[in-house]
XYZ file of C-alpha atoms in Angstrom:
770
model
C 87.601 51.182 -23.248
C 84.968 49.700 -25.812
C 86.450 47.912 -28.905
C 84.023 50.231 -30.919
C 85.872 53.204 -29.780
C 87.789 54.481 -32.809
C 91.444 54.539 -32.184
C 94.159 56.778 -33.753
C 97.493 58.476 -33.024
C 98.984 62.026 -34.295
C 102.532 64.000 -33.668
C 101.895 67.161 -32.665
C 104.781 69.781 -32.587
C 104.974 71.656 -29.742
C 103.940 69.100 -27.461
C 106.413 68.058 -24.317
C 104.947 64.598 -23.384
C 102.839 62.115 -24.513
C 98.951 62.592 -24.317
C 95.386 61.427 -24.854
C 92.619 63.222 -26.361
C 89.085 61.362 -25.967
C 86.274 62.716 -27.438
C 82.751 61.184 -25.932
C 79.748 60.821 -27.536
C 78.323 63.969 -27.229
C 82.027 65.460 -28.931
C 83.333 66.585 -25.772
C 86.843 65.999 -25.950
C 88.621 64.965 -22.512
C 92.566 66.053 -22.154
C 94.927 63.607 -20.580
C 98.568 65.495 -20.197
C 101.466 64.852 -18.943
C 101.903 68.440 -17.423
C 99.414 71.443 -16.609
C 101.235 73.128 -19.633
C 100.892 70.819 -21.943
C 97.122 70.055 -20.660
C 96.789 74.159 -21.797
C 98.964 73.350 -24.725
C 96.326 70.914 -26.037
C 93.075 73.092 -25.047
C 94.443 75.400 -27.791
C 95.037 72.853 -30.077
C 92.090 70.895 -29.788
C 89.862 74.150 -29.806
C 91.631 74.972 -33.088
C 91.020 70.926 -34.080
C 87.458 72.164 -33.624
C 86.600 75.886 -33.934
C 89.694 77.200 -35.868
C 87.258 79.813 -38.185
C 85.440 80.674 -35.213
C 88.421 81.805 -33.209
C 90.434 82.594 -36.019
C 87.434 85.270 -36.985
C 87.220 86.365 -32.981
C 91.112 87.350 -33.093
C 90.727 89.116 -36.691
C 87.669 91.292 -35.442
C 88.941 91.372 -32.350
C 92.445 93.079 -33.183
C 90.711 95.052 -36.287
C 92.032 92.380 -39.597
C 89.068 91.948 -41.139
C 89.818 94.366 -44.237
C 92.940 92.761 -44.959
C 90.656 89.497 -45.433
C 87.160 90.836 -46.639
C 87.897 93.836 -47.921
C 87.262 97.612 -47.777
C 83.110 97.297 -46.607
C 85.303 96.071 -43.321
C 87.415 98.799 -42.805
C 84.790 101.119 -40.696
C 84.866 97.904 -38.304
C 88.778 97.608 -37.768
C 88.856 101.357 -37.398
C 85.981 101.248 -34.432
C 87.589 97.842 -32.695
C 90.951 99.530 -32.672
C 89.803 101.791 -30.444
C 89.214 99.582 -27.882
C 92.485 97.608 -27.858
C 94.010 97.675 -24.534
C 97.124 99.621 -24.863
C 98.247 99.516 -21.622
C 101.662 97.701 -20.130
C 101.849 94.451 -20.956
C 103.700 93.579 -17.443
C 100.970 95.382 -15.506
C 98.621 93.409 -17.934
C 99.834 89.966 -17.160
C 100.157 90.465 -13.336
C 97.155 91.652 -13.024
C 95.798 88.165 -13.707
C 98.095 85.815 -11.524
C 100.724 84.046 -11.538
C 100.065 81.419 -13.833
C 98.336 83.833 -16.700
C 101.106 84.411 -19.111
C 102.347 80.529 -18.740
C 98.782 79.507 -19.625
C 98.375 81.596 -22.874
C 101.857 81.176 -23.923
C 100.687 77.168 -23.710
C 97.562 78.142 -24.881
C 98.504 80.048 -28.297
C 101.232 77.537 -29.107
C 98.823 75.153 -29.137
C 96.727 76.995 -31.556
C 99.570 77.898 -33.572
C 100.975 73.993 -34.015
C 97.402 73.054 -35.439
C 97.468 76.325 -37.507
C 100.875 74.761 -39.131
C 99.490 72.096 -39.612
C 96.638 73.480 -41.945
C 98.973 76.166 -43.518
C 101.669 73.442 -44.411
C 98.636 70.648 -45.999
C 99.149 68.227 -43.288
C 95.483 68.800 -42.458
C 92.851 69.442 -44.653
C 91.854 73.502 -45.153
C 88.568 73.876 -42.882
C 85.910 74.542 -45.350
C 84.964 77.708 -43.902
C 88.463 79.510 -45.113
C 87.886 77.734 -48.474
C 84.113 79.539 -48.690
C 85.500 82.892 -47.413
C 88.938 82.386 -49.524
C 91.360 83.229 -46.400
C 94.076 81.657 -44.137
C 93.873 80.969 -40.478
C 96.492 83.423 -38.609
C 99.376 82.500 -36.429
C 98.589 84.186 -33.228
C 100.800 85.855 -30.160
C 100.269 85.253 -26.677
C 99.089 89.281 -26.289
C 96.515 88.640 -29.201
C 94.465 87.046 -26.580
C 94.141 89.593 -23.494
C 94.361 92.879 -25.928
C 91.038 92.358 -27.142
C 88.454 94.144 -25.354
C 85.288 94.692 -27.551
C 84.138 90.864 -27.352
C 83.262 91.034 -23.326
C 79.562 91.801 -22.643
C 79.128 95.749 -22.317
C 76.908 97.851 -19.785
C 75.458 101.304 -19.492
C 76.504 103.716 -21.837
C 73.413 103.105 -24.166
C 71.383 103.961 -21.813
C 72.986 106.814 -20.648
C 72.578 108.187 -24.247
C 69.161 107.126 -24.106
C 68.409 108.815 -20.823
C 69.943 112.106 -21.954
C 68.247 112.335 -25.244
C 64.308 111.534 -23.335
C 65.703 114.142 -20.464
C 66.264 116.781 -23.592
C 63.014 116.057 -25.199
C 60.651 115.614 -22.416
C 62.582 115.991 -19.165
C 64.169 113.469 -17.222
C 60.718 112.129 -15.075
C 59.721 110.725 -18.494
C 62.666 108.285 -18.260
C 60.935 106.237 -15.775
C 58.722 104.080 -18.512
C 62.326 103.592 -20.157
C 63.854 101.749 -17.594
C 63.508 101.557 -13.783
C 66.404 102.545 -11.131
C 67.283 99.747 -8.093
C 67.890 100.801 -5.667
C 65.315 103.368 -5.433
C 67.381 106.412 -6.519
C 66.580 109.964 -7.850
C 68.487 110.874 -11.035
C 69.733 114.229 -11.333
C 71.052 116.004 -14.800
C 74.526 116.544 -13.441
C 76.072 119.952 -13.896
C 77.497 121.300 -16.758
C 75.713 118.876 -18.845
C 73.063 119.969 -21.534
C 71.588 116.427 -22.307
C 70.246 118.285 -25.525
C 73.968 118.191 -26.860
C 74.014 114.259 -27.008
C 73.453 113.155 -30.419
C 71.836 110.124 -31.457
C 74.404 108.676 -33.471
C 77.017 109.022 -31.252
C 77.345 105.927 -30.272
C 78.105 104.552 -33.927
C 81.609 103.547 -33.835
C 81.395 101.830 -30.180
C 77.965 99.581 -31.889
C 80.528 99.013 -34.554
C 83.492 97.657 -32.598
C 80.951 95.246 -30.311
C 79.257 94.041 -33.157
C 79.734 90.136 -34.616
C 80.738 89.961 -38.356
C 78.457 89.469 -41.200
C 79.174 88.795 -44.938
C 77.510 89.430 -48.198
C 77.831 88.252 -51.885
C 80.024 90.442 -53.911
C 77.417 93.680 -54.841
C 75.015 92.337 -52.041
C 74.872 94.685 -48.741
C 75.418 92.864 -45.877
C 72.814 92.103 -43.199
C 72.556 94.699 -39.935
C 75.093 94.447 -37.558
C 72.629 95.035 -34.881
C 74.123 93.364 -31.556
C 72.317 91.201 -29.237
C 71.788 93.223 -25.945
C 69.150 91.210 -24.238
C 71.241 88.815 -22.478
C 71.296 87.117 -18.940
C 72.034 84.127 -17.262
C 70.456 82.168 -14.405
C 72.549 79.913 -11.696
C 71.995 78.828 -8.221
C 73.586 76.602 -5.483
C 72.024 74.594 -2.959
C 73.315 73.195 0.548
C 73.590 69.634 1.474
C 70.731 70.101 3.901
C 68.364 71.479 1.313
C 69.225 68.278 -1.542
C 67.843 64.765 -1.655
C 71.184 63.783 -2.251
C 72.655 65.623 0.817
C 75.597 66.681 -1.842
C 75.446 70.304 -2.961
C 73.929 71.254 -6.422
C 75.133 73.910 -8.469
C 73.653 74.928 -11.591
C 74.166 77.739 -14.485
C 72.869 78.486 -17.840
C 74.030 81.322 -19.413
C 72.087 83.528 -21.723
C 74.376 84.745 -24.386
C 73.937 85.232 -28.159
C 72.896 82.294 -30.321
C 74.973 81.209 -33.306
C 76.715 78.285 -34.984
C 79.030 77.535 -33.472
C 78.097 77.916 -30.059
C 79.790 80.517 -27.909
C 80.631 78.055 -25.389
C 82.930 74.984 -25.678
C 82.866 72.281 -23.008
C 86.360 70.642 -22.385
C 87.806 68.381 -19.855
C 91.521 69.200 -18.890
C 93.576 66.398 -17.013
C 97.405 66.655 -15.765
C 98.915 65.929 -12.699
C 97.444 67.956 -9.883
C 94.699 69.662 -12.633
C 91.288 68.139 -13.139
C 88.785 70.332 -14.686
C 86.047 70.057 -16.731
C 83.158 72.666 -17.897
C 82.790 75.475 -20.717
C 84.676 78.724 -21.724
C 85.175 80.524 -24.704
C 87.150 78.730 -27.356
C 89.514 81.187 -27.611
C 90.741 81.999 -24.247
C 92.722 79.431 -21.776
C 90.818 77.889 -19.021
C 87.142 77.257 -17.894
C 85.106 79.540 -16.618
C 81.871 77.505 -15.674
C 82.453 74.346 -14.053
C 84.098 72.156 -11.406
C 87.361 70.548 -10.591
C 87.801 67.574 -8.144
C 87.066 69.886 -5.027
C 84.766 73.139 -6.167
C 82.334 73.945 -8.353
C 81.601 77.367 -10.178
C 79.005 79.364 -12.230
C 78.654 83.130 -13.315
C 75.955 85.270 -14.389
C 75.935 88.695 -14.972
C 75.756 91.565 -11.927
C 75.281 94.993 -13.413
C 78.518 97.058 -12.091
C 78.243 100.090 -14.003
C 81.823 100.302 -15.860
C 81.002 102.802 -18.707
C 80.781 106.458 -19.154
C 80.360 108.987 -21.518
C 82.340 112.496 -21.280
C 81.128 115.437 -23.396
C 84.338 118.187 -24.301
C 84.551 121.388 -25.127
C 86.843 121.258 -28.597
C 89.179 124.140 -29.748
C 88.146 125.671 -32.442
C 91.893 126.837 -33.465
C 93.028 123.063 -32.915
C 90.513 120.196 -32.940
C 92.921 117.984 -31.210
C 92.920 119.703 -27.991
C 89.819 119.586 -25.077
C 89.271 122.044 -22.444
C 90.360 119.914 -19.206
C 90.671 122.024 -15.802
C 92.108 125.649 -16.637
C 93.404 125.214 -19.857
C 93.598 123.322 -23.539
C 95.071 119.188 -23.445
C 96.269 117.658 -26.050
C 94.747 114.112 -27.588
C 96.694 111.417 -28.085
C 96.714 110.800 -31.653
C 97.675 107.452 -32.846
C 98.158 106.201 -36.350
C 97.398 103.136 -37.691
C 97.367 101.041 -41.064
C 94.970 99.144 -42.160
C 95.724 96.490 -44.711
C 92.974 96.031 -46.799
C 92.290 93.181 -49.809
C 92.511 94.135 -53.144
C 93.461 97.467 -52.539
C 95.860 99.967 -51.189
C 96.553 100.033 -47.635
C 94.252 102.326 -45.251
C 96.162 104.818 -42.768
C 93.195 105.957 -40.536
C 93.846 108.057 -37.151
C 92.653 107.555 -33.794
C 92.409 110.093 -30.974
C 92.502 109.402 -27.423
C 91.877 111.718 -23.912
C 92.755 110.807 -20.878
C 89.179 108.979 -20.713
C 89.390 106.783 -23.517
C 88.931 106.881 -27.527
C 86.796 109.701 -29.273
C 83.891 108.350 -30.381
C 82.597 111.257 -32.264
C 83.441 114.760 -32.740
C 81.009 117.935 -34.000
C 84.038 120.162 -34.826
C 80.935 123.025 -35.852
C 79.749 122.737 -32.529
C 83.217 122.412 -30.785
C 82.571 119.194 -29.115
C 83.690 116.047 -28.895
C 82.848 112.398 -26.908
C 84.988 110.005 -25.610
C 83.778 106.937 -23.407
C 85.795 105.683 -20.242
C 85.853 102.068 -19.751
C 87.620 99.735 -17.407
C 88.703 97.647 -20.656
C 91.207 100.223 -20.886
C 92.443 98.831 -16.911
C 95.156 96.022 -16.641
C 93.395 93.018 -16.066
C 89.973 93.329 -17.558
C 90.266 90.807 -21.013
C 86.886 89.548 -20.497
C 86.467 85.953 -18.277
C 90.009 85.623 -18.720
C 90.689 85.369 -14.969
C 88.960 82.343 -14.993
C 92.240 80.582 -15.217
C 93.072 81.298 -12.085
C 90.115 80.423 -9.890
C 89.752 77.137 -11.786
C 92.542 74.954 -10.094
C 91.168 76.746 -6.308
C 90.514 74.058 -3.949
C 88.249 75.628 -1.250
C 86.029 79.053 -0.119
C 89.179 80.955 0.719
C 91.205 80.157 -2.528
C 88.203 80.459 -4.864
C 87.496 84.417 -2.824
C 91.399 85.386 -3.621
C 91.319 84.293 -7.111
C 87.829 86.367 -7.706
C 89.317 89.306 -5.834
C 90.983 90.455 -8.975
C 88.219 89.786 -11.270
C 87.834 92.749 -13.651
C 85.327 91.945 -16.888
C 82.597 91.531 -17.607
C 81.355 91.906 -13.752
C 79.725 88.813 -11.985
C 77.827 86.914 -9.773
C 79.972 83.769 -8.845
C 78.275 80.623 -7.120
C 80.284 78.279 -5.305
C 79.726 74.652 -4.265
C 82.444 72.433 -2.592
C 82.545 68.594 -1.431
C 82.869 69.717 1.584
C 79.395 71.274 1.638
C 79.944 74.272 1.593
C 78.174 76.944 -0.487
C 78.692 80.767 -1.242
C 77.941 83.888 -3.532
C 80.626 86.464 -4.519
C 80.543 89.273 -6.835
C 83.628 89.960 -8.787
C 84.538 93.030 -11.231
C 85.853 96.454 -11.443
C 83.570 98.912 -9.556
C 84.406 102.372 -10.379
C 84.517 104.857 -7.762
C 82.491 108.502 -8.843
C 82.497 110.459 -5.544
C 80.185 113.069 -6.890
C 77.858 111.674 -9.494
C 76.168 108.485 -10.462
C 77.368 106.916 -13.952
C 73.593 107.385 -15.142
C 74.284 109.817 -17.527
C 77.056 111.631 -19.719
C 79.273 114.056 -18.310
C 81.454 117.020 -18.862
C 85.295 116.007 -19.420
C 86.724 118.767 -18.226
C 87.903 117.702 -14.821
C 84.977 117.904 -12.565
C 83.810 114.336 -12.871
C 86.824 111.681 -12.725
C 86.890 108.100 -11.327
C 88.920 108.262 -7.612
C 89.543 104.641 -8.144
C 88.150 101.337 -7.734
C 85.893 99.259 -5.559
C 88.266 96.137 -3.453
C 87.105 92.623 -3.752
C 85.897 92.681 -0.346
C 83.859 95.827 -0.495
C 81.856 94.118 -3.235
C 78.806 91.536 -2.116
C 79.427 88.045 -1.074
C 77.310 85.370 0.674
C 79.187 81.953 2.814
C 76.661 79.373 3.497
C 73.132 81.353 3.891
C 70.570 80.317 6.324
C 68.664 79.510 3.567
C 70.475 76.594 2.479
C 70.527 78.167 -1.402
C 71.595 81.068 -3.031
C 70.280 82.098 -6.802
C 71.043 85.037 -9.174
C 69.412 85.988 -12.587
C 71.495 89.478 -13.401
C 68.110 91.259 -10.918
C 69.243 93.779 -8.749
C 70.581 91.780 -5.558
C 72.787 94.567 -3.445
C 71.797 93.517 -0.045
C 69.751 95.533 2.198
C 72.159 97.719 4.342
C 75.029 98.211 1.885
C 76.096 101.283 1.346
C 75.159 102.285 -1.984
C 75.132 106.154 -2.123
C 78.937 105.631 -1.236
C 79.735 102.829 -3.424
C 76.966 103.243 -6.348
C 77.806 99.870 -8.405
C 74.914 100.370 -10.263
C 71.466 100.942 -10.676
C 70.215 99.332 -13.900
C 69.628 95.579 -14.130
C 67.549 93.047 -15.548
C 63.921 92.115 -15.401
C 63.176 90.468 -11.923
C 60.699 87.768 -13.686
C 63.123 85.317 -13.680
C 64.394 85.650 -10.261
C 61.026 85.571 -8.918
C 60.077 82.510 -10.494
C 63.438 80.585 -9.657
C 63.219 81.703 -6.058
C 59.361 80.707 -5.681
C 60.494 77.105 -6.999
C 63.216 76.772 -4.830
C 61.659 77.736 -1.552
C 58.497 75.580 -2.225
C 60.628 72.503 -1.800
C 62.041 70.915 1.110
C 64.594 68.642 -0.896
C 65.899 69.696 -4.083
C 66.863 66.754 -6.723
C 68.644 67.266 -9.730
C 65.827 66.592 -11.892
C 64.228 69.501 -9.692
C 67.203 71.670 -11.335
C 66.607 70.484 -14.714
C 63.262 71.733 -15.083
C 63.793 74.597 -13.271
C 66.191 75.499 -15.755
C 63.399 74.911 -18.751
C 60.575 76.510 -16.777
C 58.738 78.056 -19.169
C 56.744 80.096 -16.530
C 56.097 83.628 -17.013
C 55.943 86.206 -13.930
C 55.189 89.004 -16.293
C 52.285 86.851 -17.802
C 50.919 86.464 -14.106
C 50.795 89.891 -13.423
C 49.527 91.356 -16.783
C 46.721 88.753 -16.705
C 45.712 89.672 -13.201
C 45.107 92.977 -14.655
C 42.646 91.831 -17.679
C 40.976 89.368 -15.614
C 38.314 92.205 -14.375
C 37.824 93.448 -17.778
C 35.170 93.014 -20.492
C 34.376 93.748 -24.317
C 31.888 94.333 -26.280
C 34.242 93.247 -29.456
C 34.037 90.051 -30.278
C 37.591 89.325 -31.947
C 38.875 91.182 -28.501
C 36.815 89.169 -26.405
C 38.135 85.738 -27.837
C 41.530 86.490 -27.216
C 40.919 88.195 -23.719
C 39.196 84.975 -22.945
C 41.989 83.276 -24.039
C 44.297 85.047 -21.660
C 42.196 84.913 -18.733
C 41.941 81.098 -18.691
C 46.002 80.579 -19.965
C 48.229 79.028 -17.353
C 50.933 81.605 -17.730
C 53.343 79.128 -19.188
C 54.657 79.763 -22.223
C 55.141 76.192 -23.898
C 55.525 75.799 -27.360
C 52.228 74.361 -27.953
C 50.174 77.453 -25.772
C 48.061 79.305 -28.107
C 47.941 81.562 -24.704
C 51.254 82.084 -24.846
C 51.182 82.944 -28.974
C 48.839 85.778 -28.050
C 50.457 86.892 -24.553
C 54.334 87.442 -26.162
C 52.851 89.300 -29.152
C 50.726 91.643 -27.168
C 53.389 91.966 -24.910
C 56.758 92.524 -26.456
C 54.618 94.363 -29.764
C 51.691 96.246 -28.940
C 51.547 96.727 -25.231
C 54.634 99.402 -24.680
C 53.823 101.392 -27.732
C 50.318 101.927 -26.561
C 51.540 102.913 -23.153
C 53.619 104.978 -24.703
C 51.388 106.881 -27.223
C 48.840 107.830 -23.885
C 51.663 108.991 -21.455
C 54.420 110.353 -23.108
C 54.635 113.638 -25.409
C 55.230 112.736 -28.931
C 58.626 114.578 -28.955
C 60.308 111.825 -26.511
C 58.841 108.892 -27.740
C 61.769 108.287 -30.268
C 64.229 108.897 -27.620
C 62.994 106.476 -25.459
C 62.488 103.807 -28.040
C 61.377 100.556 -26.765
C 60.241 100.626 -23.351
C 61.491 98.425 -20.360
C 59.008 96.116 -19.786
C 59.139 95.871 -16.132
C 58.419 99.580 -16.389
C 55.699 99.266 -18.419
C 53.733 96.484 -15.881
C 55.509 98.039 -13.070
C 53.701 101.585 -13.960
C 50.168 100.100 -15.442
C 50.069 98.070 -11.850
C 49.907 101.927 -10.373
C 49.112 104.611 -13.119
C 49.129 107.887 -12.268
C 48.163 111.474 -13.465
C 50.356 110.954 -16.611
C 47.097 108.644 -17.924
C 45.114 112.020 -17.093
C 42.498 112.435 -14.605
C 41.644 108.677 -14.449
C 43.889 106.839 -14.555
C 42.791 103.250 -14.115
C 39.897 103.332 -16.642
C 42.703 104.974 -19.494
C 44.858 102.346 -18.203
C 42.117 99.440 -19.107
C 41.145 101.293 -22.289
C 45.171 100.571 -23.171
C 45.326 97.254 -21.987
C 41.680 96.444 -24.472
C 43.225 98.397 -27.558
C 46.199 96.865 -27.600
C 45.394 93.526 -26.950
C 43.074 94.182 -30.193
C 46.295 95.083 -32.248
C 47.741 91.721 -30.865
C 44.506 89.706 -31.761
C 44.571 91.044 -35.516
C 48.386 90.103 -35.708
C 48.203 86.108 -34.824
C 45.254 85.848 -36.709
C 47.161 87.184 -39.788
C 50.306 84.890 -38.426
C 48.193 81.836 -37.340
C 44.796 81.928 -39.245
C 41.465 82.956 -37.611
C 41.111 79.780 -35.796
C 42.609 80.350 -32.114
C 42.165 76.780 -31.308
C 45.218 76.228 -33.696
C 47.725 78.352 -32.305
C 50.748 77.347 -31.086
C 54.072 79.690 -29.545
C 55.943 77.311 -31.253
C 54.589 77.707 -34.441
C 56.336 81.755 -34.309
C 59.244 81.226 -31.447
C 61.544 79.139 -32.984
C 65.685 78.698 -33.355
C 67.325 78.630 -36.368
C 71.166 78.468 -36.441
C 72.520 80.331 -39.192
C 76.050 80.596 -39.747
C 77.955 83.830 -40.643
C 78.944 82.828 -43.802
C 76.318 81.303 -45.276
C 75.474 84.477 -47.446
C 78.949 83.105 -49.229
C 78.254 79.722 -49.654
C 76.914 77.768 -52.382
C 73.048 76.000 -51.803
C 74.366 72.056 -50.602
C 76.906 73.880 -48.396
C 74.763 76.743 -46.946
C 72.097 73.836 -46.276
C 74.710 72.028 -44.342
C 75.836 75.309 -42.353
C 72.182 75.829 -41.213
C 70.808 74.390 -38.175
C 66.477 74.016 -37.755
C 63.897 75.102 -37.794
C 63.225 74.252 -34.184
C 59.896 75.256 -32.545
C 60.926 76.478 -29.054
C 59.377 77.184 -26.133
C 60.421 79.602 -23.457
C 60.404 83.658 -23.554
C 62.712 86.409 -22.407
C 61.519 86.670 -18.849
C 61.088 82.921 -17.926
C 63.712 80.695 -16.414
C 63.911 79.186 -19.752
C 65.168 82.160 -21.386
C 64.757 82.377 -25.338
C 64.716 86.045 -26.261
C 63.781 86.378 -29.898
C 63.770 88.926 -32.270
C 60.236 90.490 -33.339
C 60.063 90.806 -37.023
C 59.877 86.671 -37.121
C 60.398 85.257 -33.317
C 64.003 83.953 -34.209
C 65.468 83.080 -30.844
C 68.313 85.429 -30.670
C 69.726 84.895 -27.330
C 69.202 82.426 -24.338
C 71.066 79.329 -22.658
C 72.513 77.675 -25.501
C 74.991 75.695 -22.646
C 73.156 74.474 -19.616
C 74.868 72.644 -16.563
C 73.093 70.817 -13.473
C 76.440 69.510 -11.238
C 75.933 66.590 -8.355
C 79.007 67.859 -6.442
C 81.307 65.353 -4.881
C 79.431 62.560 -7.019
C 80.468 64.399 -10.651
C 79.377 61.687 -12.801
C 76.100 62.113 -12.464
C 76.357 65.669 -13.463
C 74.633 66.940 -16.874
C 74.889 69.359 -19.504
C 73.973 70.687 -22.924
C 75.903 72.885 -25.597
C 73.790 73.669 -28.943
C 73.688 73.034 -31.509
C 76.655 70.990 -31.007
C 80.380 70.908 -29.738
C 82.122 70.971 -32.957
C 82.285 73.853 -35.451
C 82.903 71.505 -38.406
C 79.400 71.681 -40.496
C 80.417 68.226 -41.560
C 80.645 66.642 -38.282
C 78.112 64.580 -36.143
C 79.029 66.920 -33.622
C 78.054 70.145 -35.345
C 74.007 69.682 -34.594
C 73.889 66.870 -32.890
C 72.645 68.586 -29.434
C 70.433 71.077 -31.239
C 67.194 68.402 -30.681
C 68.069 67.774 -27.135
C 68.166 71.261 -26.183
C 65.279 72.320 -27.839
C 63.365 69.760 -25.930
C 65.197 70.774 -22.590
C 67.278 67.693 -21.902
C 70.456 66.687 -21.159
C 73.774 64.645 -22.023
C 75.656 63.091 -18.800
C 78.794 65.137 -18.559
C 81.337 62.333 -17.506
C 84.411 63.126 -15.601
C 86.117 59.925 -13.766
C 88.107 58.150 -15.775
C 85.823 55.369 -15.990
C 83.114 57.396 -16.907
C 84.890 58.894 -19.604
C 85.757 55.542 -21.205
C 82.724 54.412 -21.043
C 81.172 57.437 -22.899
C 84.116 57.617 -25.320
C 83.930 57.407 -29.418
C 86.948 58.111 -30.342
C 90.824 58.244 -28.459
C 93.783 59.800 -30.247
C 97.528 59.248 -28.723
C 99.288 62.279 -29.066
C 102.896 62.507 -28.961
C 105.681 64.889 -29.149
C 106.438 65.552 -33.454
C 110.302 64.066 -33.680
């Protein structure tokens, strides 16, 4: 190891054998331990060392403990979150994850607690975030890790409510403008459901329970807790026959909400019989995206419908009873105490039916609403199963581990050093014998889950003839799959990303690592191509609209940061086009219920308009295109000036990472906590995914973590994690990867001991405390 590497030593209580922690130049920790137990222990210890505030807040939010630290304005969020804790048998819970789950978690939590004790005792400085917030880090128990369910990605209950409200306002047919159903499916209103009985606020507690935490100064109102729902991912695996190296390539870039610290954390775990590197979530043991010495693995969401909303008739004589079958059934009432900083504890009642927590009640209408979700089943803590598959050595071992995967439901791609590639779907998929899960249903016993699909009943592919397999949250249920019998789900992501990925992969005879990096940062918009083809034959006498029309007709469909066409196109597509179509095609009473229409549904309809646009639908379609384009031209002129030659997408579209605690910090600390502003290319609909909020075009979600693996020649693999690995605003690794990420670039992912030592910047000798 270079003499420039900073050397140190530290005693750690709970460590059983001497170990080593090497931090490379990008802040990636490489842990070398004497046993698997110590490796996982040090994973927890190191996660606390680098991300203590983040994982402490994750635990407090997930367990409903915010009000104790932050005051009475968090009582409602605590109450809502506690509805979604796992409350079942813990022996069944641990057993559902495999033989190592409990031991791994106990080791991980012991490591977290070892660091927490060092902080609480004063042997380590208190991280700045706790000083800003005026709180202390908590000690953990192993059950905390798996009982928290509300941080996982969710499914279609919000869509169920929206569909019912659209059906009430204008009929179920109108919902086609909001969401396309795939595979082709005829949706019907379930027998016994009055769609007009579903109130707009029915999911208020559900949304509160699944949102992030925000802060505000005393006397100020906290900012909106809107939950980012526009998330997705890309991944692909390529066989040796289709690569330039003759080795497999596996790539993955999960698209999640952006934040600081990053959601993902890269770590390398080494012990006798164990060497695995990649990314996971810092509060969980193990690695979910990465590789060991034999196999590589990466995930994207596969949209199994794992939620249902149930509507009950309640007993007017006893509001804690609901009709089930031929009688009244008692709700289970759980009384909990919420500690509140500066005030007396609040006593709250949580009510549960056989299906799940009561989310909303309307006593005057004798109605109540509850949600059933796979979260309440043993073995469905989000991403937790990855601790089992990260040690698999071949396809059979990987399949065995994936058979028990619970949530969120995933497309897992696979590659190994023997040259095999594959795809397997994992996730708990409810069996609905007599309905499709697309709308709320009566909770009186007519609609019940009858179990779950077995792992082998979900799709999978091993060594496909094409030589590659890719996923991007699209509808990828294979032809011939028994959809009507299994009904795994009907609501999928926009197909634009996968369309582009397939175009690129199929066009190259031999694919390189650089090709995969370029594809992850490919800013080509398939939706742009589809819409511009509709604009090509049009013309206008309006000079301003004509200038915009010419700009888009000549645009190359790339959403690069310096593109004027991309700036106009994105403003037009996301803010004006769908609204204009809804105004023409949908009755006024349904517009509010429909909300923002799905852009794929909008484009698909505009490509083949029908009588909803009157007697000459194509002429009306063309008028909609031009009228909405005029609105977009006017807006971009206001934002970027009248000279279109000075327009650029990156002047609008940007990344800026603001710490949740920034409102509480002083000016200097707040500035230190903030990363950016960084001009960004890409969009929600290109492989270079960068979804943004319409109010100011700030990126809200996308690929904060990327990975491209050279399977078998591991040291040639690359990665990036933004804005950095560390959660400490004063660390060099808090923001160092943000410009690399924004430029679409990568850093090495060192795996061999030799490569790790070459990349090392700090080495810490860890010994058991005496």
